[in-house]
Short mmCIF file of the C-alpha atoms (twelve columns), coordinates in Angstrom:
data_MODEL
# 
_entry.id   MODEL 
# 
loop_
_atom_site.group_PDB 
_atom_site.id 
_atom_site.type_symbol 
_atom_site.label_atom_id 
_atom_site.label_alt_id 
_atom_site.label_comp_id 
_atom_site.label_asym_id 
_atom_site.label_seq_id 
_atom_site.Cartn_x 
_atom_site.Cartn_y 
_atom_site.Cartn_z 
_atom_site.pdbx_PDB_model_num 
ATOM 1   C CA . UNK A 1   0.068   0.190   0.188   1 
ATOM 2   C CA . UNK A 2   1.071   3.665   -0.536  1 
ATOM 3   C CA . UNK A 3   0.666   6.124   2.365   1 
ATOM 4   C CA . UNK A 4   -1.748  8.639   2.278   1 
ATOM 5   C CA . UNK A 5   -2.014  11.890  3.932   1 
ATOM 6   C CA . UNK A 6   -4.114  11.041  6.733   1 
ATOM 7   C CA . UNK A 7   -2.121  7.863   7.534   1 
ATOM 8   C CA . UNK A 8   1.002   7.873   10.324  1 
ATOM 9   C CA . UNK A 9   3.911   5.487   10.243  1 
ATOM 10  C CA . UNK A 10  5.536   5.424   13.480  1 
ATOM 11  C CA . UNK A 11  7.511   2.169   13.077  1 
ATOM 12  C CA . UNK A 12  10.673  3.124   11.519  1 
ATOM 13  C CA . UNK A 13  12.916  0.699   13.649  1 
ATOM 14  C CA . UNK A 14  11.153  -2.377  11.929  1 
ATOM 15  C CA . UNK A 15  11.722  -0.841  8.596   1 
ATOM 16  C CA . UNK A 16  11.968  2.671   6.505   1 
ATOM 17  C CA . UNK A 17  10.858  3.679   3.049   1 
ATOM 18  C CA . UNK A 18  13.427  3.780   0.428   1 
ATOM 19  C CA . UNK A 19  14.889  7.679   -0.209  1 
ATOM 20  C CA . UNK A 20  13.979  8.690   -3.852  1 
ATOM 21  C CA . UNK A 21  17.754  9.481   -3.839  1 
ATOM 22  C CA . UNK A 22  18.570  6.105   -3.081  1 
ATOM 23  C CA . UNK A 23  16.091  4.438   -5.702  1 
ATOM 24  C CA . UNK A 24  17.716  6.748   -8.465  1 
ATOM 25  C CA . UNK A 25  21.165  5.488   -7.669  1 
ATOM 26  C CA . UNK A 26  20.244  2.100   -7.773  1 
ATOM 27  C CA . UNK A 27  18.011  2.142   -10.844 1 
ATOM 28  C CA . UNK A 28  20.876  1.819   -13.382 1 
ATOM 29  C CA . UNK A 29  22.129  -1.348  -11.739 1 
ATOM 30  C CA . UNK A 30  18.722  -3.265  -12.393 1 
ATOM 31  C CA . UNK A 31  18.282  -2.205  -15.824 1 
ATOM 32  C CA . UNK A 32  21.678  -1.689  -17.593 1 
ATOM 33  C CA . UNK A 33  24.683  -2.211  -15.358 1 
ATOM 34  C CA . UNK A 34  23.842  -5.544  -14.449 1 
ATOM 35  C CA . UNK A 35  27.361  -7.375  -14.736 1 
ATOM 36  C CA . UNK A 36  28.668  -10.011 -12.435 1 
ATOM 37  C CA . UNK A 37  31.406  -8.428  -10.546 1 
ATOM 38  C CA . UNK A 38  33.479  -11.757 -11.172 1 
ATOM 39  C CA . UNK A 39  33.237  -11.555 -14.865 1 
ATOM 40  C CA . UNK A 40  36.254  -10.487 -16.900 1 
ATOM 41  C CA . UNK A 41  34.537  -8.474  -19.482 1 
ATOM 42  C CA . UNK A 42  33.403  -4.876  -19.750 1 
ATOM 43  C CA . UNK A 43  30.102  -5.532  -17.943 1 
ATOM 44  C CA . UNK A 44  31.679  -7.327  -15.219 1 
ATOM 45  C CA . UNK A 45  34.360  -4.581  -14.609 1 
ATOM 46  C CA . UNK A 46  31.640  -1.716  -14.716 1 
ATOM 47  C CA . UNK A 47  30.003  -3.872  -11.935 1 
ATOM 48  C CA . UNK A 48  33.168  -4.215  -10.079 1 
ATOM 49  C CA . UNK A 49  33.683  -0.612  -10.043 1 
ATOM 50  C CA . UNK A 50  30.204  0.102   -8.847  1 
ATOM 51  C CA . UNK A 51  30.711  -2.262  -6.155  1 
ATOM 52  C CA . UNK A 52  34.089  -0.983  -5.175  1 
ATOM 53  C CA . UNK A 53  32.756  2.786   -5.123  1 
ATOM 54  C CA . UNK A 54  29.883  1.442   -2.752  1 
ATOM 55  C CA . UNK A 55  32.728  -0.074  -0.382  1 
ATOM 56  C CA . UNK A 56  34.730  3.201   -0.648  1 
ATOM 57  C CA . UNK A 57  31.861  5.415   0.297   1 
ATOM 58  C CA . UNK A 58  31.056  3.174   3.291   1 
ATOM 59  C CA . UNK A 59  34.603  2.980   4.568   1 
ATOM 60  C CA . UNK A 60  34.902  6.728   4.242   1 
ATOM 61  C CA . UNK A 61  31.917  7.124   6.582   1 
ATOM 62  C CA . UNK A 62  33.132  4.373   9.164   1 
ATOM 63  C CA . UNK A 63  36.779  5.721   8.796   1 
ATOM 64  C CA . UNK A 64  37.986  2.338   8.023   1 
ATOM 65  C CA . UNK A 65  39.891  0.469   5.370   1 
ATOM 66  C CA . UNK A 66  38.170  -0.848  2.147   1 
ATOM 67  C CA . UNK A 67  39.112  -4.453  3.033   1 
ATOM 68  C CA . UNK A 68  37.397  -4.197  6.464   1 
ATOM 69  C CA . UNK A 69  33.927  -4.072  4.837   1 
ATOM 70  C CA . UNK A 70  31.966  -7.093  4.031   1 
ATOM 71  C CA . UNK A 71  28.603  -6.841  2.255   1 
ATOM 72  C CA . UNK A 72  25.984  -9.322  3.364   1 
ATOM 73  C CA . UNK A 73  22.335  -9.886  2.309   1 
ATOM 74  C CA . UNK A 74  21.068  -8.261  5.711   1 
ATOM 75  C CA . UNK A 75  22.040  -7.305  9.218   1 
ATOM 76  C CA . UNK A 76  20.884  -10.745 10.542  1 
ATOM 77  C CA . UNK A 77  23.521  -12.581 8.005   1 
ATOM 78  C CA . UNK A 78  25.959  -9.748  9.219   1 
ATOM 79  C CA . UNK A 79  25.500  -10.746 12.932  1 
ATOM 80  C CA . UNK A 80  25.502  -14.549 12.026  1 
ATOM 81  C CA . UNK A 81  29.119  -14.141 10.104  1 
ATOM 82  C CA . UNK A 82  30.473  -12.371 13.043  1 
ATOM 83  C CA . UNK A 83  29.469  -14.478 15.994  1 
ATOM 84  C CA . UNK A 84  29.634  -17.982 14.033  1 
ATOM 85  C CA . UNK A 85  32.758  -16.762 12.158  1 
ATOM 86  C CA . UNK A 86  34.971  -15.655 15.192  1 
ATOM 87  C CA . UNK A 87  33.757  -18.369 17.230  1 
ATOM 88  C CA . UNK A 88  34.686  -21.165 14.832  1 
ATOM 89  C CA . UNK A 89  38.147  -19.505 13.971  1 
ATOM 90  C CA . UNK A 90  39.092  -19.289 17.831  1 
ATOM 91  C CA . UNK A 91  38.134  -22.801 18.219  1 
ATOM 92  C CA . UNK A 92  39.767  -23.920 15.499  1 
ATOM 93  C CA . UNK A 93  43.086  -21.933 16.646  1 
ATOM 94  C CA . UNK A 94  42.351  -23.390 20.073  1 
ATOM 95  C CA . UNK A 95  42.280  -19.964 21.816  1 
ATOM 96  C CA . UNK A 96  38.818  -20.709 23.853  1 
ATOM 97  C CA . UNK A 97  35.537  -21.653 23.745  1 
ATOM 98  C CA . UNK A 98  33.626  -19.040 25.673  1 
ATOM 99  C CA . UNK A 99  31.123  -16.127 24.442  1 
ATOM 100 C CA . UNK A 100 29.760  -13.023 26.775  1 
ATOM 101 C CA . UNK A 101 26.569  -11.431 25.744  1 
ATOM 102 C CA . UNK A 102 23.368  -9.726  27.057  1 
ATOM 103 C CA . UNK A 103 19.833  -11.006 27.305  1 
ATOM 104 C CA . UNK A 104 18.479  -8.066  25.531  1 
ATOM 105 C CA . UNK A 105 20.099  -8.854  21.965  1 
ATOM 106 C CA . UNK A 106 18.201  -8.965  18.625  1 
ATOM 107 C CA . UNK A 107 17.416  -12.498 17.710  1 
ATOM 108 C CA . UNK A 108 20.107  -12.458 15.002  1 
ATOM 109 C CA . UNK A 109 22.500  -12.271 17.865  1 
ATOM 110 C CA . UNK A 110 20.257  -14.067 20.889  1 
ATOM 111 C CA . UNK A 111 19.445  -17.007 18.812  1 
ATOM 112 C CA . UNK A 112 22.956  -17.278 17.088  1 
ATOM 113 C CA . UNK A 113 24.840  -17.532 20.527  1 
ATOM 114 C CA . UNK A 114 22.033  -20.184 21.700  1 
ATOM 115 C CA . UNK A 115 22.883  -22.100 18.641  1 
ATOM 116 C CA . UNK A 116 26.532  -21.979 19.346  1 
ATOM 117 C CA . UNK A 117 25.847  -23.301 22.842  1 
ATOM 118 C CA . UNK A 118 23.337  -25.620 22.251  1 
ATOM 119 C CA . UNK A 119 25.103  -27.410 19.121  1 
ATOM 120 C CA . UNK A 120 28.707  -26.468 19.044  1 
ATOM 121 C CA . UNK A 121 29.241  -26.821 22.781  1 
ATOM 122 C CA . UNK A 122 30.377  -22.956 23.454  1 
ATOM 123 C CA . UNK A 123 29.908  -21.596 26.991  1 
ATOM 124 C CA . UNK A 124 27.811  -18.519 27.172  1 
ATOM 125 C CA . UNK A 125 27.511  -15.811 30.021  1 
ATOM 126 C CA . UNK A 126 24.686  -13.479 29.545  1 
ATOM 127 C CA . UNK A 127 25.421  -10.017 31.779  1 
ATOM 128 C CA . UNK A 128 22.718  -8.601  33.322  1 
ATOM 129 C CA . UNK A 129 20.987  -5.303  32.421  1 
ATOM 130 C CA . UNK A 130 19.643  -2.956  34.868  1 
ATOM 131 C CA . UNK A 131 16.038  -1.700  34.841  1 
ATOM 132 C CA . UNK A 132 16.728  0.959   31.933  1 
ATOM 133 C CA . UNK A 133 18.325  -1.754  29.739  1 
ATOM 134 C CA . UNK A 134 21.852  -0.749  30.502  1 
ATOM 135 C CA . UNK A 135 24.681  -3.075  30.543  1 
ATOM 136 C CA . UNK A 136 27.672  -2.026  33.282  1 
ATOM 137 C CA . UNK A 137 30.879  -2.315  31.513  1 
ATOM 138 C CA . UNK A 138 32.413  -3.589  34.862  1 
ATOM 139 C CA . UNK A 139 30.004  -6.442  34.375  1 
ATOM 140 C CA . UNK A 140 31.540  -7.395  31.059  1 
ATOM 141 C CA . UNK A 141 34.877  -7.332  32.589  1 
ATOM 142 C CA . UNK A 142 34.013  -9.491  35.329  1 
ATOM 143 C CA . UNK A 143 32.475  -11.751 32.725  1 
ATOM 144 C CA . UNK A 144 35.414  -12.185 30.707  1 
ATOM 145 C CA . UNK A 145 37.680  -15.325 31.152  1 
ATOM 146 C CA . UNK A 146 41.041  -16.648 30.019  1 
ATOM 147 C CA . UNK A 147 39.170  -18.742 27.228  1 
ATOM 148 C CA . UNK A 148 36.512  -15.912 26.164  1 
ATOM 149 C CA . UNK A 149 36.805  -15.271 22.749  1 
ATOM 150 C CA . UNK A 150 33.937  -12.939 21.665  1 
ATOM 151 C CA . UNK A 151 31.850  -9.978  23.445  1 
ATOM 152 C CA . UNK A 152 28.741  -9.141  22.098  1 
ATOM 153 C CA . UNK A 153 26.297  -6.127  22.882  1 
ATOM 154 C CA . UNK A 154 23.817  -4.389  21.050  1 
ATOM 155 C CA . UNK A 155 24.743  -0.990  20.506  1 
ATOM 156 C CA . UNK A 156 21.007  0.637   20.571  1 
ATOM 157 C CA . UNK A 157 18.376  -1.613  21.516  1 
ATOM 158 C CA . UNK A 158 15.542  -2.039  18.970  1 
ATOM 159 C CA . UNK A 159 12.765  -2.559  21.582  1 
ATOM 160 C CA . UNK A 160 13.450  -0.097  24.213  1 
ATOM 161 C CA . UNK A 161 15.858  2.230   22.603  1 
ATOM 162 C CA . UNK A 162 18.805  2.193   25.292  1 
ATOM 163 C CA . UNK A 163 21.720  3.159   24.016  1 
ATOM 164 C CA . UNK A 164 24.822  1.389   25.590  1 
ATOM 165 C CA . UNK A 165 28.001  2.441   26.966  1 
ATOM 166 C CA . UNK A 166 29.884  0.702   23.947  1 
ATOM 167 C CA . UNK A 167 33.126  3.009   24.291  1 
ATOM 168 C CA . UNK A 168 33.674  1.924   27.760  1 
ATOM 169 C CA . UNK A 169 32.700  -1.714  26.930  1 
ATOM 170 C CA . UNK A 170 34.999  -1.609  23.772  1 
ATOM 171 C CA . UNK A 171 37.963  -0.467  26.190  1 
ATOM 172 C CA . UNK A 172 37.422  -3.225  28.693  1 
ATOM 173 C CA . UNK A 173 37.556  -5.587  25.605  1 
ATOM 174 C CA . UNK A 174 40.572  -4.045  24.246  1 
ATOM 175 C CA . UNK A 175 42.394  -4.147  27.462  1 
ATOM 176 C CA . UNK A 176 41.505  -7.731  27.921  1 
ATOM 177 C CA . UNK A 177 42.440  -8.528  24.196  1 
ATOM 178 C CA . UNK A 178 39.087  -10.071 23.366  1 
ATOM 179 C CA . UNK A 179 37.137  -9.268  20.236  1 
ATOM 180 C CA . UNK A 180 34.187  -7.183  20.583  1 
ATOM 181 C CA . UNK A 181 31.108  -7.425  18.230  1 
ATOM 182 C CA . UNK A 182 28.229  -4.945  18.280  1 
ATOM 183 C CA . UNK A 183 24.733  -5.195  16.331  1 
ATOM 184 C CA . UNK A 184 24.501  -1.588  15.265  1 
ATOM 185 C CA . UNK A 185 21.619  -1.939  12.950  1 
ATOM 186 C CA . UNK A 186 19.511  0.936   14.780  1 
ATOM 187 C CA . UNK A 187 21.861  3.741   14.955  1 
ATOM 188 C CA . UNK A 188 23.051  4.688   11.264  1 
ATOM 189 C CA . UNK A 189 21.688  8.348   10.713  1 
ATOM 190 C CA . UNK A 190 20.959  8.760   14.688  1 
ATOM 191 C CA . UNK A 191 24.358  8.481   16.306  1 
ATOM 192 C CA . UNK A 192 28.029  8.544   15.003  1 
ATOM 193 C CA . UNK A 193 29.406  5.348   13.559  1 
ATOM 194 C CA . UNK A 194 33.176  4.894   13.852  1 
ATOM 195 C CA . UNK A 195 34.797  1.529   14.832  1 
ATOM 196 C CA . UNK A 196 37.953  2.977   15.844  1 
ATOM 197 C CA . UNK A 197 36.389  5.774   18.218  1 
ATOM 198 C CA . UNK A 198 34.262  2.791   20.120  1 
ATOM 199 C CA . UNK A 199 37.060  0.115   19.977  1 
ATOM 200 C CA . UNK A 200 34.544  -2.042  18.218  1 
ATOM 201 C CA . UNK A 201 35.959  -5.034  16.172  1 
ATOM 202 C CA . UNK A 202 33.019  -6.442  14.524  1 
ATOM 203 C CA . UNK A 203 30.022  -4.310  13.396  1 
ATOM 204 C CA . UNK A 204 26.604  -5.030  11.632  1 
ATOM 205 C CA . UNK A 205 24.481  -2.792  9.567   1 
ATOM 206 C CA . UNK A 206 21.212  -3.118  7.691   1 
ATOM 207 C CA . UNK A 207 20.253  -1.193  4.788   1 
ATOM 208 C CA . UNK A 208 16.577  -0.742  5.228   1 
ATOM 209 C CA . UNK A 209 16.961  0.627   8.647   1 
ATOM 210 C CA . UNK A 210 18.237  3.689   6.946   1 
ATOM 211 C CA . UNK A 211 15.933  4.341   4.089   1 
ATOM 212 C CA . UNK A 212 17.935  1.961   1.825   1 
ATOM 213 C CA . UNK A 213 16.758  -1.332  0.277   1 
ATOM 214 C CA . UNK A 214 15.782  -4.442  2.028   1 
ATOM 215 C CA . UNK A 215 18.115  -7.440  1.304   1 
ATOM 216 C CA . UNK A 216 21.301  -5.994  1.880   1 
ATOM 217 C CA . UNK A 217 23.589  -5.477  5.172   1 
ATOM 218 C CA . UNK A 218 27.298  -5.293  5.768   1 
ATOM 219 C CA . UNK A 219 29.572  -6.339  8.455   1 
ATOM 220 C CA . UNK A 220 32.726  -4.248  9.151   1 
ATOM 221 C CA . UNK A 221 35.414  -6.294  10.038  1 
ATOM 222 C CA . UNK A 222 38.660  -5.022  11.610  1 
ATOM 223 C CA . UNK A 223 42.072  -5.893  10.074  1 
ATOM 224 C CA . UNK A 224 43.527  -8.973  10.797  1 
ATOM 225 C CA . UNK A 225 40.280  -10.520 12.575  1 
ATOM 226 C CA . UNK A 226 39.989  -14.517 11.947  1 
ATOM 227 C CA . UNK A 227 36.933  -15.354 10.544  1 
ATOM 228 C CA . UNK A 228 35.519  -18.294 9.124   1 
ATOM 229 C CA . UNK A 229 32.997  -18.098 6.801   1 
ATOM 230 C CA . UNK A 230 29.496  -19.122 7.794   1 
ATOM 231 C CA . UNK A 231 28.340  -20.187 4.404   1 
ATOM 232 C CA . UNK A 232 30.682  -21.720 1.665   1 
ATOM 233 C CA . UNK A 233 31.384  -21.224 -1.869  1 
ATOM 234 C CA . UNK A 234 33.486  -18.828 -4.352  1 
ATOM 235 C CA . UNK A 235 35.984  -15.922 -3.292  1 
ATOM 236 C CA . UNK A 236 33.332  -13.326 -3.097  1 
ATOM 237 C CA . UNK A 237 33.889  -10.439 -0.715  1 
ATOM 238 C CA . UNK A 238 37.762  -11.684 0.122   1 
ATOM 239 C CA . UNK A 239 36.236  -15.114 0.855   1 
ATOM 240 C CA . UNK A 240 34.418  -14.358 3.844   1 
ATOM 241 C CA . UNK A 241 30.983  -14.049 2.250   1 
ATOM 242 C CA . UNK A 242 30.929  -16.163 -0.929  1 
ATOM 243 C CA . UNK A 243 27.685  -16.009 -3.541  1 
ATOM 244 C CA . UNK A 244 27.296  -13.419 -6.305  1 
ATOM 245 C CA . UNK A 245 27.153  -9.697  -5.073  1 
ATOM 246 C CA . UNK A 246 24.271  -7.875  -4.867  1 
ATOM 247 C CA . UNK A 247 25.703  -4.743  -6.566  1 
ATOM 248 C CA . UNK A 248 22.341  -2.933  -6.706  1 
ATOM 249 C CA . UNK A 249 21.883  -3.321  -2.913  1 
ATOM 250 C CA . UNK A 250 25.550  -2.234  -2.251  1 
ATOM 251 C CA . UNK A 251 25.169  0.973   -3.995  1 
ATOM 252 C CA . UNK A 252 21.830  1.445   -2.578  1 
ATOM 253 C CA . UNK A 253 23.214  0.689   0.908   1 
ATOM 254 C CA . UNK A 254 26.154  2.988   0.398   1 
ATOM 255 C CA . UNK A 255 24.221  6.101   -0.986  1 
ATOM 256 C CA . UNK A 256 21.717  5.427   2.007   1 
ATOM 257 C CA . UNK A 257 24.185  5.399   4.435   1 
ATOM 258 C CA . UNK A 258 26.026  8.813   3.088   1 
ATOM 259 C CA . UNK A 259 22.840  10.400  3.123   1 
ATOM 260 C CA . UNK A 260 22.029  9.312   6.786   1 
ATOM 261 C CA . UNK A 261 25.314  10.838  7.735   1 
ATOM 262 C CA . UNK A 262 25.156  13.890  6.132   1 
ATOM 263 C CA . UNK A 263 21.594  14.675  7.664   1 
ATOM 264 C CA . UNK A 264 22.012  13.064  10.797  1 
ATOM 265 C CA . UNK A 265 22.876  15.630  13.248  1 
ATOM 266 C CA . UNK A 266 20.085  18.041  12.168  1 
ATOM 267 C CA . UNK A 267 17.676  15.479  12.038  1 
ATOM 268 C CA . UNK A 268 18.422  13.527  15.011  1 
ATOM 269 C CA . UNK A 269 17.796  17.134  16.842  1 
ATOM 270 C CA . UNK A 270 14.525  17.048  15.137  1 
ATOM 271 C CA . UNK A 271 13.448  13.720  16.123  1 
ATOM 272 C CA . UNK A 272 14.629  14.377  19.748  1 
ATOM 273 C CA . UNK A 273 12.568  17.054  20.021  1 
ATOM 274 C CA . UNK A 274 9.273   14.866  18.605  1 
ATOM 275 C CA . UNK A 275 10.242  12.097  20.675  1 
ATOM 276 C CA . UNK A 276 10.360  13.775  23.979  1 
ATOM 277 C CA . UNK A 277 7.386   15.635  23.403  1 
ATOM 278 C CA . UNK A 278 5.675   12.472  22.653  1 
ATOM 279 C CA . UNK A 279 7.233   10.761  25.940  1 
ATOM 280 C CA . UNK A 280 5.867   13.688  28.277  1 
ATOM 281 C CA . UNK A 281 2.594   13.628  26.659  1 
ATOM 282 C CA . UNK A 282 2.088   9.898   27.064  1 
ATOM 283 C CA . UNK A 283 3.294   9.608   30.652  1 
ATOM 284 C CA . UNK A 284 1.079   12.763  31.256  1 
ATOM 285 C CA . UNK A 285 -2.231  11.782  29.937  1 
ATOM 286 C CA . UNK A 286 -2.081  7.853   30.820  1 
ATOM 287 C CA . UNK A 287 -2.581  6.694   33.846  1 
ATOM 288 C CA . UNK A 288 -0.279  3.674   35.079  1 
ATOM 289 C CA . UNK A 289 2.273   4.249   31.886  1 
ATOM 290 C CA . UNK A 290 6.132   3.639   32.205  1 
ATOM 291 C CA . UNK A 291 8.792   4.452   29.821  1 
ATOM 292 C CA . UNK A 292 10.986  1.387   29.031  1 
ATOM 293 C CA . UNK A 293 14.422  1.776   28.408  1 
ATOM 294 C CA . UNK A 294 16.875  4.727   29.288  1 
ATOM 295 C CA . UNK A 295 15.328  8.518   29.764  1 
ATOM 296 C CA . UNK A 296 18.189  10.111  28.354  1 
ATOM 297 C CA . UNK A 297 20.819  7.363   26.631  1 
ATOM 298 C CA . UNK A 298 18.381  6.321   24.190  1 
ATOM 299 C CA . UNK A 299 17.993  6.313   20.406  1 
ATOM 300 C CA . UNK A 300 16.784  10.029  19.473  1 
ATOM 301 C CA . UNK A 301 13.842  8.513   17.369  1 
ATOM 302 C CA . UNK A 302 12.589  5.904   19.848  1 
ATOM 303 C CA . UNK A 303 9.879   6.032   22.547  1 
ATOM 304 C CA . UNK A 304 8.412   2.919   24.147  1 
ATOM 305 C CA . UNK A 305 6.006   2.199   27.003  1 
ATOM 306 C CA . UNK A 306 4.130   -0.136  28.921  1 
ATOM 307 C CA . UNK A 307 0.618   0.246   30.154  1 
ATOM 308 C CA . UNK A 308 -0.860  -1.836  33.141  1 
ATOM 309 C CA . UNK A 309 -3.910  -3.679  32.506  1 
ATOM 310 C CA . UNK A 310 -3.887  -3.843  28.914  1 
ATOM 311 C CA . UNK A 311 -2.453  -6.077  25.904  1 
ATOM 312 C CA . UNK A 312 0.063   -4.471  23.660  1 
ATOM 313 C CA . UNK A 313 -0.992  -6.203  20.638  1 
ATOM 314 C CA . UNK A 314 -4.242  -4.704  21.308  1 
ATOM 315 C CA . UNK A 315 -3.044  -1.244  21.439  1 
ATOM 316 C CA . UNK A 316 -1.461  -1.830  18.056  1 
ATOM 317 C CA . UNK A 317 -4.532  -3.186  16.466  1 
ATOM 318 C CA . UNK A 318 -6.350  -0.257  17.777  1 
ATOM 319 C CA . UNK A 319 -3.857  2.357   16.538  1 
ATOM 320 C CA . UNK A 320 -3.993  0.621   13.305  1 
ATOM 321 C CA . UNK A 321 -7.559  0.962   12.954  1 
ATOM 322 C CA . UNK A 322 -6.736  4.958   13.391  1 
ATOM 323 C CA . UNK A 323 -4.382  4.595   10.417  1 
ATOM 324 C CA . UNK A 324 -1.426  4.838   12.950  1 
ATOM 325 C CA . UNK A 325 1.325   2.061   12.283  1 
ATOM 326 C CA . UNK A 326 3.038   1.121   15.343  1 
ATOM 327 C CA . UNK A 327 4.330   -2.355  17.180  1 
ATOM 328 C CA . UNK A 328 4.903   -3.858  20.540  1 
ATOM 329 C CA . UNK A 329 7.348   -6.431  22.141  1 
ATOM 330 C CA . UNK A 330 4.725   -8.617  23.513  1 
ATOM 331 C CA . UNK A 331 3.962   -11.818 21.475  1 
ATOM 332 C CA . UNK A 332 0.956   -14.311 21.631  1 
ATOM 333 C CA . UNK A 333 2.011   -18.214 21.808  1 
ATOM 334 C CA . UNK A 334 -0.836  -20.612 21.757  1 
ATOM 335 C CA . UNK A 335 -3.280  -18.282 23.259  1 
ATOM 336 C CA . UNK A 336 -1.298  -17.125 26.031  1 
ATOM 337 C CA . UNK A 337 -0.118  -13.640 26.013  1 
ATOM 338 C CA . UNK A 338 3.801   -13.423 26.753  1 
ATOM 339 C CA . UNK A 339 5.858   -10.386 27.547  1 
ATOM 340 C CA . UNK A 340 8.787   -9.612  25.987  1 
ATOM 341 C CA . UNK A 341 12.291  -11.203 26.694  1 
ATOM 342 C CA . UNK A 342 13.747  -7.889  26.920  1 
ATOM 343 C CA . UNK A 343 11.163  -6.412  29.299  1 
ATOM 344 C CA . UNK A 344 11.638  -9.440  31.622  1 
ATOM 345 C CA . UNK A 345 15.184  -8.999  31.816  1 
ATOM 346 C CA . UNK A 346 14.496  -5.376  32.823  1 
ATOM 347 C CA . UNK A 347 12.737  -6.391  35.687  1 
ATOM 348 C CA . UNK A 348 9.068   -5.771  34.323  1 
ATOM 349 C CA . UNK A 349 6.600   -8.077  35.517  1 
ATOM 350 C CA . UNK A 350 4.174   -9.688  33.394  1 
ATOM 351 C CA . UNK A 351 1.428   -7.507  34.112  1 
ATOM 352 C CA . UNK A 352 3.257   -4.869  32.824  1 
ATOM 353 C CA . UNK A 353 5.535   -6.656  30.105  1 
ATOM 354 C CA . UNK A 354 2.569   -7.537  27.983  1 
ATOM 355 C CA . UNK A 355 1.298   -3.902  27.798  1 
ATOM 356 C CA . UNK A 356 4.477   -2.926  25.581  1 
ATOM 357 C CA . UNK A 357 4.132   -0.487  22.517  1 
ATOM 358 C CA . UNK A 358 7.041   1.052   20.461  1 
ATOM 359 C CA . UNK A 359 6.708   4.318   18.771  1 
ATOM 360 C CA . UNK A 360 9.867   5.188   16.507  1 
ATOM 361 C CA . UNK A 361 9.654   8.426   14.403  1 
ATOM 362 C CA . UNK A 362 11.212  8.982   11.142  1 
ATOM 363 C CA . UNK A 363 11.877  11.491  8.236   1 
ATOM 364 C CA . UNK A 364 8.081   11.749  7.320   1 
ATOM 365 C CA . UNK A 365 6.854   12.621  10.860  1 
ATOM 366 C CA . UNK A 366 6.028   15.946  12.286  1 
ATOM 367 C CA . UNK A 367 4.534   17.529  15.277  1 
ATOM 368 C CA . UNK A 368 0.907   17.124  13.783  1 
ATOM 369 C CA . UNK A 369 1.641   13.141  13.707  1 
ATOM 370 C CA . UNK A 370 2.576   13.455  17.540  1 
ATOM 371 C CA . UNK A 371 -0.419  15.729  18.545  1 
ATOM 372 C CA . UNK A 372 -2.610  13.230  16.910  1 
ATOM 373 C CA . UNK A 373 -1.103  10.095  18.911  1 
ATOM 374 C CA . UNK A 374 -1.679  12.110  22.004  1 
ATOM 375 C CA . UNK A 375 -4.987  12.460  20.836  1 
ATOM 376 C CA . UNK A 376 -5.880  9.178   20.026  1 
ATOM 377 C CA . UNK A 377 -3.804  6.814   22.169  1 
ATOM 378 C CA . UNK A 378 -5.374  7.951   25.667  1 
ATOM 379 C CA . UNK A 379 -8.796  7.201   24.373  1 
ATOM 380 C CA . UNK A 380 -7.547  3.722   23.288  1 
ATOM 381 C CA . UNK A 381 -5.876  2.849   26.357  1 
ATOM 382 C CA . UNK A 382 -9.090  3.683   28.406  1 
ATOM 383 C CA . UNK A 383 -11.190 1.967   26.076  1 
ATOM 384 C CA . UNK A 384 -9.248  -1.308  26.067  1 
ATOM 385 C CA . UNK A 385 -8.958  -1.260  29.932  1 
ATOM 386 C CA . UNK A 386 -12.869 -1.008  30.081  1 
# 
């Protein structure tokens, strides 16, 4: 469907529309410049040059080397490549068998860590978080053992918006000589992205979270990091990610990342103002409501709440009837409503946890959208409670 003037999209942490400027940059590579980067003829050279141009754009933004950028099919694949690749390489070299992570990771990390534990016999320590979803860097330091091969902590949480103290955690890992991975999928266009500044060794991004196309992501891999490919095949992406490269997607990702970075400061200030108005309005107008995530250390576009005596999915459906798109972390399993594991890890009881709501702002939103939500949402909550 196409958004009409009276529709409000507040689910930008789930996905974003493709920027028309990104679409324009991608179009020639669907139609005319379609070569395979591995082909030695003119069509292949043209595609290869475009791919390396996209890689250069990304490397300039991240202030890293061309060789440290691996294009993937998604942020999920990038996370999988980082976790499995490092774990398998470390085991092969006899360096250790232990992974440190948290209970609030995206499933792309959490489920991969579980699989490494359950199917490949890695040992896993999950460092707890506080009631605002923050990880204590000292707790990470305490969890690291002589056989620890990787630490993975999400940079900006997709569900509650909390931004972790990545620089401090990175320093801990650097001091203890342990590789550090972060899922930074929610961050581009909202916070600075420079691996050297954050002491990150591996970082996953996904284009469709910052107005690029779906089906393309990337993994930053610091030089000299041993990585076993998670899939096998040809020598694409320096042997780290086999398969014919999605040149069109890479061009789209690079263009979207460049635009997001160019507009980041101005747009973050604008979104933060809208976010704060939304948060204050919800907490003021709706009894028995709580903000989830950190009130200050949070993504600038992200507002998330829990409401007592109401189901999150019912709120989402009621908002949809009002032509407002939002999301909830709660889920229904075999007829039983379950609260989000992230909220459980933060200490929310099931009575609160099932009533979660996430409202994430983007380029299309303005103060009128916020006013509309603040008009509609209290009425919806009141009706559902009744």
